CSV table of C-alpha atoms in Angstrom, one decimal:
chain,number,residue,atom,x,y,z
A,1,MET,CA,-58.3,52.3,168.8
A,2,ALA,CA,-59.2,52.8,172.5
A,3,ARG,CA,-56.6,54.3,174.8
A,4,PRO,CA,-55.0,52.1,177.5
A,5,GLU,CA,-56.3,52.3,181.0
A,6,GLN,CA,-54.6,54.8,183.3
A,7,VAL,CA,-51.8,53.2,185.2
A,8,LEU,CA,-51.5,56.0,187.8
A,9,LEU,CA,-53.7,55.9,190.9
A,10,LEU,CA,-55.3,59.3,191.6
A,11,GLU,CA,-56.5,60.5,195.0
A,12,PRO,CA,-59.1,61.9,194.7
A,13,GLN,CA,-60.2,60.0,191.7
A,14,HIS,CA,-63.0,62.2,190.2
A,15,GLU,CA,-63.3,65.6,191.9
A,16,LEU,CA,-61.0,68.4,193.1
A,17,ARG,CA,-62.8,70.3,195.9
A,18,PHE,CA,-62.0,73.9,196.9
A,19,ARG,CA,-63.5,75.4,200.0
A,20,GLY,CA,-64.4,79.1,200.1
A,21,PRO,CA,-64.4,82.0,200.8
A,22,PHE,CA,-62.4,82.5,197.7
A,23,THR,CA,-60.8,85.9,198.7
A,24,ASP,CA,-57.4,84.2,199.0
A,25,VAL,CA,-55.6,81.3,197.3
A,26,VAL,CA,-57.3,78.0,198.0
A,27,THR,CA,-55.2,74.8,197.6
A,28,SER,CA,-56.4,71.3,196.8
A,29,THR,CA,-53.9,68.4,196.8
A,30,LEU,CA,-53.9,65.7,194.1
A,31,LYS,CA,-51.9,62.5,194.9
A,32,LEU,CA,-50.5,60.6,191.9
A,33,ALA,CA,-49.2,57.1,192.7
A,34,ASN,CA,-47.3,54.8,190.3
A,35,PRO,CA,-47.8,51.1,191.3
A,36,THR,CA,-46.0,49.7,188.2
A,37,ASP,CA,-42.4,48.6,187.9
A,38,ARG,CA,-41.7,51.3,185.3
A,39,ASN,CA,-41.2,55.0,185.5
A,40,VAL,CA,-44.2,57.1,184.3
A,41,CYS,CA,-44.2,60.6,182.7
A,42,PHE,CA,-47.1,62.7,183.6
A,43,LYS,CA,-48.7,66.1,182.8
A,44,VAL,CA,-51.5,67.9,184.6
A,45,LYS,CA,-53.7,70.1,182.3
A,46,THR,CA,-56.8,72.3,183.0
A,47,THR,CA,-59.5,74.0,181.0
A,48,ALA,CA,-58.9,77.2,182.9
A,49,PRO,CA,-55.1,77.8,183.1
A,50,ARG,CA,-55.4,81.4,184.2
A,51,ARG,CA,-57.4,80.5,187.2
A,52,TYR,CA,-55.1,77.8,188.6
A,53,CYS,CA,-51.4,77.4,189.5
A,54,VAL,CA,-50.3,73.8,189.5
A,55,ARG,CA,-47.0,72.6,191.1
A,56,PRO,CA,-45.6,70.4,189.7
A,57,ASN,CA,-47.6,70.3,186.5
A,58,SER,CA,-45.4,67.7,184.9
A,59,GLY,CA,-42.5,65.3,185.6
A,60,VAL,CA,-41.6,61.7,186.1
A,61,ILE,CA,-42.9,59.3,188.8
A,62,ASP,CA,-40.5,56.6,189.6
A,63,ALA,CA,-41.7,53.0,189.8
A,64,GLY,CA,-43.5,52.2,193.1
A,65,THR,CA,-43.5,55.9,194.3
A,66,SER,CA,-46.0,58.7,194.4
A,67,ILE,CA,-46.0,62.5,194.4
A,68,ASN,CA,-48.4,65.3,195.6
A,69,VAL,CA,-49.5,67.9,193.1
A,70,SER,CA,-50.7,71.2,194.6
A,71,VAL,CA,-53.6,72.8,192.6
A,72,MET,CA,-53.9,76.4,193.7
A,73,LEU,CA,-57.1,78.2,192.8
A,74,GLN,CA,-56.5,82.0,192.5
A,75,PRO,CA,-58.8,84.5,194.3
A,76,PHE,CA,-62.0,85.4,192.5
A,77,ASP,CA,-65.6,86.7,193.0
A,78,TYR,CA,-67.7,83.7,193.8
A,79,ASP,CA,-71.1,83.5,192.1
A,80,PRO,CA,-73.3,80.7,193.6
A,81,ASN,CA,-75.5,80.8,190.5
A,82,GLU,CA,-72.5,80.1,188.2
A,83,LYS,CA,-71.9,76.4,187.9
A,84,SER,CA,-68.2,75.5,187.6
A,85,LYS,CA,-67.2,74.0,184.3
A,86,HIS,CA,-63.5,73.8,185.2
A,87,LYS,CA,-61.9,70.4,184.6
A,88,PHE,CA,-58.5,68.8,185.0
A,89,MET,CA,-56.8,66.1,183.1
A,90,VAL,CA,-53.9,63.9,184.2
A,91,GLN,CA,-52.1,62.6,181.1
A,92,SER,CA,-49.4,59.9,181.4
A,93,VAL,CA,-47.2,57.7,179.3
A,94,LEU,CA,-44.8,54.9,180.2
A,95,ALA,CA,-41.2,56.1,180.1
A,96,PRO,CA,-38.7,54.1,178.0
A,97,PRO,CA,-35.9,52.4,180.0
A,98,ASP,CA,-33.2,54.5,178.2
A,99,MET,CA,-35.1,57.9,178.6
A,100,THR,CA,-32.9,61.0,178.7
A,101,ASP,CA,-35.3,63.7,177.6
A,102,THR,CA,-38.8,63.9,178.9
A,103,GLU,CA,-40.0,66.3,176.2
A,104,ALA,CA,-38.7,63.9,173.6
A,105,VAL,CA,-40.8,61.1,175.1
A,106,TRP,CA,-44.0,63.2,174.7
A,107,LYS,CA,-43.2,64.2,171.2
A,108,GLU,CA,-42.5,60.7,170.1
A,109,ALA,CA,-45.4,59.1,171.9
A,110,LYS,CA,-48.2,57.7,169.8
A,111,PRO,CA,-51.8,58.5,170.6
A,112,GLU,CA,-52.5,54.9,171.6
A,113,ASP,CA,-49.6,55.1,174.1
A,114,LEU,CA,-51.2,58.0,176.0
A,115,MET,CA,-53.3,57.5,179.1
A,116,ASP,CA,-55.5,60.1,180.8
A,117,SER,CA,-57.9,60.7,183.7
A,118,LYS,CA,-60.3,63.6,184.1
A,119,LEU,CA,-61.4,65.4,187.2
A,120,ARG,CA,-64.0,68.1,187.7
A,121,CYS,CA,-63.7,71.1,190.1
A,122,VAL,CA,-66.2,71.6,192.9
A,123,PHE,CA,-66.5,74.8,194.9
A,124,ASP,CA,-67.8,74.6,198.5
A,125,MET,CA,-68.9,77.8,200.0
A,126,PRO,CA,-69.3,77.7,203.8
A,127,THR,CA,-72.7,78.3,205.3
A,128,GLU,CA,-73.4,81.2,207.7
A,129,ASN,CA,-73.2,78.9,210.7
A,130,GLU,CA,-69.8,77.6,209.5
A,131,LYS,CA,-68.6,81.2,209.0
A,132,THR,CA,-69.6,82.1,212.5
A,133,HIS,CA,-67.8,79.0,213.9
A,134,ASP,CA,-64.6,79.9,212.0
A,135,MET,CA,-64.8,83.5,213.3
A,136,ASP,CA,-65.3,82.3,216.9
A,137,SER,CA,-62.4,79.9,216.5
A,138,ASN,CA,-60.2,82.8,215.3
A,139,LYS,CA,-61.3,85.0,218.3
A,140,ILE,CA,-60.5,82.2,220.8
A,141,SER,CA,-57.0,81.7,219.2
A,142,SER,CA,-56.4,85.5,219.4
A,143,LEU,CA,-57.5,85.6,223.1
A,144,SER,CA,-55.3,82.7,223.9
A,145,LYS,CA,-52.2,84.4,222.4
A,146,SER,CA,-53.0,87.6,224.2
A,147,GLU,CA,-53.4,85.8,227.6
A,148,SER,CA,-50.2,84.0,227.0
A,149,SER,CA,-48.3,87.2,226.3
A,150,THR,CA,-49.8,88.8,229.5
A,151,LEU,CA,-48.8,85.9,231.6
A,152,SER,CA,-45.3,86.0,230.2
A,153,MET,CA,-44.9,89.7,231.1
A,154,LYS,CA,-46.2,89.0,234.6
A,155,SER,CA,-43.8,86.2,235.1
A,156,MET,CA,-40.9,88.5,234.0
A,157,ALA,CA,-42.0,91.2,236.5
A,158,ALA,CA,-42.4,88.6,239.3
A,159,GLY,CA,-38.6,88.0,239.2
A,160,LEU,CA,-37.9,91.5,240.4
A,161,ASP,CA,-39.1,93.1,243.7
A,162,ASP,CA,-40.8,96.5,243.8
A,163,GLY,CA,-37.7,98.4,244.8
A,164,GLU,CA,-35.7,97.1,241.8
A,165,VAL,CA,-38.5,97.8,239.4
A,166,LYS,CA,-38.8,101.4,240.7
A,167,LYS,CA,-35.1,102.0,240.4
A,168,ILE,CA,-35.0,100.7,236.9
A,169,MET,CA,-38.0,102.8,235.9
A,170,GLU,CA,-36.4,105.9,237.4
A,171,GLU,CA,-33.1,105.2,235.6
A,172,CYS,CA,-34.9,104.7,232.3
A,173,LYS,CA,-36.7,108.1,232.7
A,174,ARG,CA,-33.4,109.8,233.6
A,175,LEU,CA,-31.7,108.3,230.6
A,176,GLN,CA,-34.5,109.3,228.3
A,177,THR,CA,-34.3,112.9,229.6
A,178,GLU,CA,-30.5,112.9,229.0
A,179,VAL,CA,-30.9,111.5,225.5
A,180,GLN,CA,-33.5,114.2,224.7
A,181,ARG,CA,-31.2,116.9,226.1
A,182,LEU,CA,-28.3,115.7,223.9
A,183,ARG,CA,-30.5,115.6,220.9
A,184,GLU,CA,-31.5,119.2,221.5
A,185,GLU,CA,-27.8,120.2,221.8
A,186,ASN,CA,-26.9,118.3,218.7
A,187,LYS,CA,-29.7,120.0,216.8
A,188,GLN,CA,-28.5,123.4,218.0
A,189,ILE,CA,-24.9,122.7,217.0
A,190,ARG,CA,-26.1,121.7,213.5
A,191,GLU,CA,-28.1,125.0,213.2
A,192,ASP,CA,-25.2,127.0,214.3
A,193,ASP,CA,-22.9,125.3,211.8
A,194,GLY,CA,-25.4,125.9,209.0
A,195,LEU,CA,-25.6,129.6,209.9
A,196,ARG,CA,-21.8,129.9,210.0
A,197,MET,CA,-21.5,128.1,206.6
A,198,ARG,CA,-24.0,130.5,205.1
A,199,LYS,CA,-22.2,133.5,206.4
A,200,SER,CA,-18.7,132.3,205.4
A,201,THR,CA,-17.2,134.1,202.4
A,202,VAL,CA,-14.5,131.6,201.8
A,203,MET,CA,-16.1,128.4,200.4
A,204,SER,CA,-12.9,126.3,200.3
A,205,ALA,CA,-10.1,126.8,202.8
A,206,PRO,CA,-6.9,124.7,203.1
A,207,HIS,CA,-7.5,124.0,206.8
A,208,SER,CA,-10.5,124.0,209.1
A,209,SER,CA,-10.9,126.9,211.5
A,210,PRO,CA,-10.2,126.2,215.2
A,211,ALA,CA,-13.9,127.0,216.0
A,212,LEU,CA,-15.0,124.3,213.5
A,213,ARG,CA,-12.7,121.8,215.0
A,214,VAL,CA,-13.9,122.5,218.5
A,215,LYS,CA,-17.6,122.1,217.4
A,216,GLU,CA,-16.8,118.9,215.5
A,217,GLU,CA,-15.0,117.5,218.7
A,218,GLY,CA,-18.1,118.5,220.7
A,219,LEU,CA,-20.4,116.8,218.3
A,220,SER,CA,-18.3,113.6,218.3
A,221,SER,CA,-18.2,113.6,222.1
A,222,ARG,CA,-22.0,113.9,222.2
A,223,MET,CA,-22.5,111.1,219.7
A,224,ILE,CA,-20.3,108.8,221.8
A,225,ALA,CA,-22.3,109.8,224.9
A,226,LEU,CA,-25.5,108.9,223.0
A,227,ILE,CA,-24.1,105.5,222.0
A,228,VAL,CA,-23.1,104.8,225.6
A,229,LEU,CA,-26.5,105.8,226.9
A,230,PHE,CA,-28.3,103.5,224.4
A,231,PHE,CA,-26.0,100.7,225.5
A,232,VAL,CA,-26.9,101.2,229.2
A,233,VAL,CA,-30.6,101.2,228.2
A,234,GLY,CA,-30.1,97.9,226.4
A,235,VAL,CA,-28.4,96.4,229.4
A,236,ILE,CA,-31.3,97.4,231.6
A,237,VAL,CA,-33.9,96.0,229.2
A,238,GLY,CA,-31.9,92.8,229.1
A,239,LYS,CA,-32.1,92.6,232.9
A,240,LEU,CA,-35.9,93.0,232.7
A,241,ALA,CA,-36.1,90.2,230.1
A,242,LEU,CA,-34.1,87.9,232.4
């Protein structure tokens, strides 16, 4: 007995085209429309399941609605001499009015209730001229972004006169020097503490020595100073941004 005609409308109807180069995932969209007054269950199958990722690959299309299925071809080494034999099949069945379990519908469906449509896969590899055009387009896009960034920086600098810019730059240099000095002092204090700990014969004492407390206070003060300096630098950069 011949199977009934497919009730779903497929777009495209016969071919799924994928445009190279195939060094990254290439996606082709398949639209499934249900023009009937009943819900339709569907499944999308392929002869090469490891080469494609299909989302969604099954489900229910409500009456009078449609869905888009993304067919994602995974990266592979393209061989122009190898003819693609990959095919897809869209299988469907009318859903009963009291449907509660989609899987049960497929299990209980009779062969004469199933409808299917087949599509073949076509790989389009761009020519050398098309590749050159794409590369030129990418270069133009990159140059446009670079010019836009440069103009943005110039417009920010235009908001300040030369005297203010010079003062801010000098202040930044001074703060950088101060931060470097504090880092060196902090490093020296850590080295001194390490040397003292190695020479200490009492590994656990009930109270910290006065010298240790003084050094810890000095370290804490320097850390606070570092935090304040970084805050000042942030304020200056914020002024530049404005």
